[in-house]
Amino acid sequence: VCSRARISGTMNNPFQHIVEPLAPNDSHQCFYNLTKLQDPRYDRLPFSIRVLLESAVRNCDEFLVKRSDVESILNWKKTQTQTVEVPFRPARVILQDFTGVPAVVDFAAMRDAVMKLGGDPEKINPVCPADLVIDHSIQVDFNRKSDSLQKNQDLEFDRNKERFQFLKWGSKAFRNMRIIPPGSGIVHQVNLEYLARVVFNQDGYYYPDSLVGTDSHTTMIDGLGVLGWGVGGIEAEAVMLGQPISMVLPEVVGYKLHGTPDKLITSTDIVLTVTKDLRQVGVVGKFVEFFGPGVAQLSIADRATIANMCPEYGATAAFFPVDNVSIQYLEQTGREPEKLAYITKYLKAVGMYRDYNDASQDPDFTKVVELDLSTVVPCCSGPKRPQDRIPVSYMKKDFENCLGEKQGFKGFQVAPDRHNTIVPFQYNDTEYSLSHGSVVIAAITSCTNTSNPSVMLGAGLLAKKAIELGLSVKPYIKTSLSPGSGVVTYYLKKSGVMNYLAQLGFEVVGYGCMTCIGNSGPLPEPVVEAITKGDLVAAGVLSGNRNFEGRVHPNTRANYLASPPLVIAYAIAGTVRIDFEREPIAVNSNGQEIFLRDIWPTRNEIQAVEREFVIPSMFKEVYEKIEKVNERWNSLIAPSDKLYTWDTNSTYIKSPPFFDGLTMKLQPPSSINDAYVLLNFGDSVTTDHISPAGNIARNSPAARYLTSRGLTPRDFNSYGSRRGNDAVMARGTFANIRLFNKFLNKQAPQTIYLPTGETLDVFDAAERYQQAGIPLLILAGKEYGSGSSRDWAAKGPFLLGIKAVLAESYERIHRSNLVGMGVIPLEYLPGQTADSLGLTGRERYTIIIPGQLTPRMKVDVKLDTGKTFQVQMRFDTDVELAYFHHGGILNYMIRKMSGK
């Protein structure tokens, strides 16, 4: 028995008998050897489920994690379809600043609440490592200039100084919390290149790295063999406080890759193909695990690109078990040799090391789906959803079809006689023109692609060939390059392609998410005027992972996801209404027609440059100084008190009202009586619709509030940056200009105040209902809450007085967030919808909540029309019901921490 096991109290664990040293002569470094369970079921488990099992075995205390939980996981093949609940304790938590600021605000407010209830406020403290990367604040205010990067970073700091001071306070006040300063990169790329442990070596034990993150694209780390996924900020806070995640043991879809991709194919083409494929298969709430000989051909960057877009195909996780390629990547990114040695040794010892060419290692899966990589063709996705893949050869025809189609995911409803509208305009004393499909934003952005040297160098090589042939990008197109880490800039410069990118307008504008999350900054005023004058469907092309309506920019109604080389290609063409196979991308100054095939680099060309210039020393040099390189951050002065001193004049950081009046006594659940419907939605209402992250419109309730506090529009910043202020965020809830509410039958951030029939901004209507003491309800269709994992998409509705949502289906994280805030997620019974039940949304609803609740129980809904029907209450586990009884997960944690 390991000596460390005795010291640490592991003897209380019923599985302590399988603890042994990894090295025979070192009893201080141990691990739980799952193979010593001598259970034949273990070898048949998917590799992702083995990670859940190891966590359950190591944390088994017969209280939070029980022996029966271990048995349920071992018995996965039988229990996967039985809605069996198991606990999972991730090894760490990762946050970005848009979701991290409200998490730290909640922690600060929870300390105050625990203090008021007579508890020890320092109990509110992360018990596992928590890394917060500041990457969501920087915007593309300046571009196409050599000093754009510095100017954007200066503006970022000027706008967000209050937030940054608050985060710096948090890094001092809370143990186990590390802040990666602004200007360092994008959270998921920094996680991949630097933060990921793959195997933890802590407190005398080796165990698999695993995590949850407050960003839906946390799944990117699955590409490196680290199991992780996005959760709501509320759930992440509970994990940080030592609470295991209560999850339904998932089905695992095996996705078999075989064949060889064409030499002109990029990883972006593969991921967009996988996204559409898995959306059609239906993997919501499931794990996807990749296997087959095709995986061995993919680099870690390729795998990470595929894993990154996991939320877009709806799965919880997209797992690539560790293999030799994973270890080579760790070596390439500068990890120490001794770490590589114990990572390899440990994973082999516990049967978690994969050989993708060895079919005998293939585990059992719920079902298997296959993709022949040789069938993948160059593609984009859009114009409004990431799963709507379009072959590049069909882009022109698809866009023109969309122009005339009825308003929807693939339609803009433009009258036929307006399809060829041309609007001339002046820019920098030169006349240009815009039409439907004109590209006005072209952004190489997002960790999805900037983490991948092959597509970034591919873009650089394409730029080089374009410049050499005399091609250019029109100056009014807002071009930008926002890498996910400093390593990207390093190898683009060393390989000699950065200068060519800059000549086409793709200067580095910042290190952060930027255009991908809507921080695209303003378009030139003449461009906006031309778009508005012609009511044009202008286009944005970006190498991101989300293109929902209203997300990228208010003036780009069509937005396409594409590989970095294609982003440049469409920028040069100036339009998405082009067939690259038949039409030239441009005509150079010599009158020569240049086609895309003339400048497109092959996979072999790219790989040769990558082998030469993407080297370990780059990663070491960048990451050795990552926490100290930002001088403005280093000089930032922040308080060091354990309790935060709230500044009542701040418009960024405000103590939230969630815990006002909280006592130790629980209130029994009560029915929701005579509720009005605040909003009546169709399908695919996203968290961008519910809680936008982008610009604050000057005529919005949030703008009126900020103006009343003495701010001018230039100081409004974005909704995302103000998530530490509930007064702004409540007013920003449902403030997306592309919100489609059936009550209005048009896109607008408004609704009908049903008692009088007035059309009001959503916040103003909700405020009137609350003043009258009337509870509120939302009606929705399928996939309610899809998109980014935003806790404010649940907090905002809670503050508006919404007691329940009735939808056909939910996105996983958003449903969890609603539960976390005490908002009841209700679901129509199979085969039923608002239409089939004849609901108009103008009725008044009474939802009967019985005294005794059970997971997924059916409850009655009574209307003032006399109609009654049943719905399912989507509290999926007993733990979720416990949260509901407490009024939400944070209330639950406060009472738990305040108990004597």
Coordinates of C-alpha atoms in Angstrom, one line a residue, residues 569-848:
A569 CA -10.3 34.3 -50.6
Y570 CA -13.8 35.7 -50.0
A571 CA -12.2 39.0 -48.9
I572 CA -10.3 39.2 -52.2
A573 CA -13.4 38.4 -54.2
G574 CA -15.4 40.9 -52.2
T575 CA -18.6 38.8 -52.4
V576 CA -19.9 35.4 -51.5
R577 CA -21.8 35.3 -54.8
I578 CA -19.0 33.7 -56.6
D579 CA -18.4 30.2 -58.0
F580 CA -14.6 29.8 -57.4
E581 CA -14.4 26.8 -59.8
R582 CA -15.8 28.7 -62.8
E583 CA -15.2 32.4 -62.0
P584 CA -11.9 34.2 -61.4
I585 CA -11.4 35.4 -57.8
A586 CA -10.1 38.7 -59.3
V587 CA -8.4 40.3 -62.3
N588 CA -5.0 41.7 -61.5
S589 CA -3.6 45.0 -62.8
N590 CA -2.2 43.3 -65.9
G591 CA -5.7 42.2 -66.8
Q592 CA -4.9 38.6 -65.9
E593 CA -7.8 36.4 -64.6
I594 CA -6.7 34.7 -61.3
F595 CA -8.6 31.7 -60.1
L596 CA -8.6 30.4 -56.5
R597 CA -6.8 27.3 -57.6
D598 CA -3.9 29.5 -58.7
I599 CA -3.2 30.6 -55.2
W600 CA -4.4 27.7 -53.0
P601 CA -1.6 25.9 -51.2
T602 CA -1.5 22.1 -50.9
R603 CA -1.4 20.1 -47.7
N604 CA 2.2 19.1 -48.5
E605 CA 3.3 22.7 -49.0
I606 CA 1.8 23.7 -45.6
Q607 CA 3.2 20.7 -43.7
A608 CA 6.7 21.4 -45.0
V609 CA 6.6 25.0 -43.6
E610 CA 5.0 23.7 -40.3
R611 CA 7.7 21.2 -39.7
E612 CA 10.4 23.9 -40.1
F613 CA 8.8 26.7 -38.1
V614 CA 6.4 25.4 -35.4
I615 CA 9.0 24.3 -32.8
P616 CA 9.0 23.8 -29.0
S617 CA 11.2 26.8 -28.2
M618 CA 8.4 29.1 -29.5
F619 CA 5.9 27.8 -27.0
K620 CA 8.3 27.9 -24.1
E621 CA 9.3 31.5 -24.8
V622 CA 5.7 32.7 -25.1
Y623 CA 4.3 30.8 -22.1
E624 CA 7.2 31.3 -19.6
K625 CA 6.3 34.9 -19.3
I626 CA 2.5 34.7 -20.0
E627 CA 1.5 35.8 -16.5
K628 CA 3.9 38.7 -16.3
V629 CA 4.2 40.1 -19.9
N630 CA 1.3 42.6 -19.7
E631 CA 2.8 45.7 -18.0
R632 CA -0.5 47.5 -17.6
W633 CA -1.9 44.4 -15.8
N634 CA 1.2 44.2 -13.6
S635 CA 0.9 47.9 -12.5
L636 CA -2.9 47.6 -11.8
I637 CA -3.6 48.3 -8.1
A638 CA -6.4 46.2 -6.6
P639 CA -7.7 45.8 -3.0
S640 CA -6.6 42.7 -1.0
D641 CA -9.5 42.4 1.5
K642 CA -11.2 39.1 1.8
L643 CA -14.7 40.7 1.5
Y644 CA -15.1 43.0 -1.5
T645 CA -16.0 46.6 -0.9
W646 CA -18.7 47.3 -3.5
D647 CA -18.5 50.7 -5.2
T648 CA -22.1 52.0 -5.6
N649 CA -21.0 54.3 -8.4
S650 CA -19.6 51.5 -10.5
T651 CA -21.5 50.6 -13.7
Y652 CA -19.4 47.4 -14.2
I653 CA -19.4 45.7 -10.8
K654 CA -22.5 45.6 -8.7
S655 CA -23.6 43.3 -5.8
P656 CA -26.3 41.2 -7.3
P657 CA -29.8 40.8 -5.6
F658 CA -29.9 37.0 -5.8
F659 CA -29.3 36.5 -2.1
D660 CA -31.4 39.4 -0.7
G661 CA -33.5 38.2 2.2
L662 CA -32.0 34.7 2.2
T663 CA -32.5 32.8 5.4
M664 CA -31.6 29.3 6.5
K665 CA -35.2 28.2 6.3
L666 CA -36.5 26.6 3.1
Q667 CA -39.8 27.6 1.6
P668 CA -42.0 24.7 0.2
P669 CA -42.5 24.7 -3.5
S670 CA -45.7 26.5 -4.7
S671 CA -47.7 26.5 -7.9
I672 CA -47.4 29.3 -10.5
N673 CA -50.8 31.0 -10.7
D674 CA -52.2 33.0 -13.6
A675 CA -48.9 33.6 -15.3
Y676 CA -48.8 35.7 -18.5
V677 CA -46.5 34.8 -21.4
L678 CA -43.8 37.4 -21.8
L679 CA -42.5 36.0 -25.1
N680 CA -43.7 33.5 -27.6
F681 CA -40.8 31.9 -29.6
G682 CA -40.3 29.3 -32.3
D683 CA -37.3 27.0 -32.7
S684 CA -33.6 27.6 -32.1
V685 CA -33.7 30.6 -29.8
T686 CA -30.1 31.0 -28.9
T687 CA -28.4 32.4 -25.8
D688 CA -27.3 35.3 -28.1
H689 CA -31.0 36.1 -28.5
I690 CA -31.7 35.8 -24.8
S691 CA -28.6 37.5 -23.5
P692 CA -26.6 39.2 -26.2
A693 CA -22.8 39.9 -25.7
G694 CA -22.3 42.6 -28.4
N695 CA -23.0 46.2 -28.7
I696 CA -25.5 48.1 -26.5
A697 CA -28.0 49.8 -28.9
R698 CA -28.4 53.5 -28.2
N699 CA -32.2 53.2 -28.0
S700 CA -32.3 50.1 -25.6
P701 CA -33.3 50.0 -21.9
A702 CA -29.7 49.2 -21.0
A703 CA -28.6 52.4 -22.8
R704 CA -31.2 54.4 -21.0
Y705 CA -29.9 53.1 -17.7
L706 CA -26.3 53.8 -18.5
T707 CA -27.2 57.3 -19.8
S708 CA -29.0 58.0 -16.5
R709 CA -25.7 57.1 -14.7
G710 CA -23.9 59.8 -16.7
L711 CA -22.3 57.7 -19.5
T712 CA -22.2 58.6 -23.2
P713 CA -22.6 56.0 -25.9
R714 CA -18.9 55.8 -26.6
D715 CA -18.5 54.5 -23.0
F716 CA -21.3 51.9 -23.1
N717 CA -18.9 49.1 -24.1
S718 CA -20.6 45.7 -24.7
Y719 CA -23.1 43.6 -22.8
G720 CA -20.5 41.0 -22.4
S721 CA -18.2 43.4 -20.6
R722 CA -21.0 44.5 -18.2
R723 CA -21.9 41.0 -16.9
G724 CA -20.8 42.1 -13.5
N725 CA -23.8 44.5 -13.3
D726 CA -27.2 42.9 -12.9
A727 CA -29.0 46.2 -13.7
V728 CA -27.4 46.3 -17.1
M729 CA -27.8 42.6 -17.8
A730 CA -31.5 42.5 -16.8
R731 CA -32.2 45.3 -19.2
G732 CA -30.1 43.5 -21.8
T733 CA -32.1 40.3 -21.5
F734 CA -33.9 39.6 -24.8
A735 CA -32.4 42.8 -26.3
N736 CA -31.1 41.2 -29.5
I737 CA -32.4 43.2 -32.5
R738 CA -32.8 39.8 -34.3
L739 CA -35.2 38.4 -31.7
F740 CA -38.3 37.0 -33.4
N741 CA -41.3 37.0 -31.1
K742 CA -44.5 35.5 -32.5
F743 CA -46.6 38.2 -30.7
L744 CA -45.1 40.8 -33.1
N745 CA -44.4 38.6 -36.1
K746 CA -41.2 40.5 -36.8
Q747 CA -37.7 40.8 -35.6
A748 CA -37.4 43.3 -32.7
P749 CA -36.3 43.2 -29.0
Q750 CA -39.9 43.9 -28.0
T751 CA -43.1 42.2 -26.9
I752 CA -46.8 42.9 -26.3
Y753 CA -47.8 43.9 -22.8
L754 CA -50.9 41.7 -22.8
P755 CA -53.1 43.5 -20.3
T756 CA -53.2 46.6 -22.5
G757 CA -52.0 45.4 -25.9
E758 CA -49.1 47.9 -25.9
T759 CA -45.8 47.1 -27.7
L760 CA -42.9 47.7 -25.3
D761 CA -39.3 46.8 -24.9
V762 CA -39.1 43.4 -23.2
F763 CA -37.6 44.8 -20.0
D764 CA -40.2 47.5 -19.7
A765 CA -43.0 45.0 -20.2
A766 CA -41.5 42.6 -17.6
E767 CA -41.1 45.5 -15.1
R768 CA -44.8 46.3 -15.4
Y769 CA -45.8 42.7 -14.8
Q770 CA -43.5 42.6 -11.8
Q771 CA -44.9 45.8 -10.3
A772 CA -48.4 44.2 -10.6
G773 CA -47.1 41.0 -8.9
I774 CA -47.9 38.9 -12.0
P775 CA -45.6 35.8 -12.7
L776 CA -44.3 35.3 -16.2
L777 CA -43.7 32.4 -18.6
I778 CA -41.9 31.8 -21.9
L779 CA -43.2 29.6 -24.7
A780 CA -40.6 28.2 -27.1
G781 CA -40.0 25.5 -29.7
K782 CA -37.0 23.2 -30.2
E783 CA -33.5 23.7 -29.0
Y784 CA -34.3 26.6 -26.7
G785 CA -31.1 28.1 -25.3
S786 CA -28.7 26.7 -27.9
G787 CA -25.3 28.4 -28.4
S788 CA -22.9 29.8 -25.8
S789 CA -23.1 28.7 -22.2
R790 CA -24.2 31.9 -20.7
D791 CA -25.4 32.0 -17.1
W792 CA -26.9 35.4 -17.8
A793 CA -29.3 33.7 -20.2
A794 CA -30.8 32.2 -17.0
K795 CA -30.0 35.0 -14.5
G796 CA -31.6 37.6 -16.8
P797 CA -35.0 35.9 -17.2
F798 CA -34.9 35.2 -13.4
L799 CA -34.6 38.9 -12.7
L800 CA -37.4 39.7 -15.2
G801 CA -39.7 37.6 -13.1
I802 CA -39.9 34.5 -15.4
K803 CA -40.8 31.5 -13.3
A804 CA -40.8 28.8 -16.0
V805 CA -40.0 28.1 -19.6
L806 CA -42.2 25.7 -21.6
A807 CA -40.3 24.4 -24.7
E808 CA -40.2 21.4 -27.0
S809 CA -36.5 20.8 -26.1
Y810 CA -33.6 22.5 -24.5
E811 CA -29.9 22.8 -25.1
R812 CA -28.2 20.9 -22.3
I813 CA -26.2 23.7 -20.6
H814 CA -29.0 26.2 -20.7
R815 CA -31.5 23.8 -19.1
S816 CA -28.9 23.3 -16.4
N817 CA -28.5 27.0 -15.9
L818 CA -32.3 27.5 -15.6
V819 CA -32.3 24.9 -12.9
G820 CA -29.4 26.6 -11.2
M821 CA -31.4 29.8 -11.0
G822 CA -34.6 28.2 -9.8
V823 CA -36.4 28.7 -13.1
I824 CA -38.5 25.7 -14.0
P825 CA -37.8 24.1 -17.4
L826 CA -41.0 22.5 -18.6
E827 CA -41.2 20.4 -21.7
Y828 CA -44.1 19.4 -23.9
L829 CA -45.0 15.7 -23.9
P830 CA -43.8 13.8 -27.0
G831 CA -45.8 14.7 -30.1
Q832 CA -47.2 17.9 -28.5
T833 CA -46.3 21.5 -29.4
A834 CA -47.9 24.9 -28.8
D835 CA -49.5 24.6 -32.2
S836 CA -50.9 21.1 -31.6
L837 CA -52.4 22.2 -28.3
G838 CA -53.8 25.3 -29.8
L839 CA -51.8 27.7 -27.6
T840 CA -51.7 31.3 -28.7
G841 CA -49.6 32.6 -25.8
R842 CA -52.3 35.1 -24.9
E843 CA -53.8 32.8 -22.3
R844 CA -53.1 32.9 -18.6
Y845 CA -51.3 29.8 -17.3
T846 CA -51.4 28.1 -13.9
I847 CA -48.8 25.4 -13.4
I848 CA -49.6 23.0 -10.6

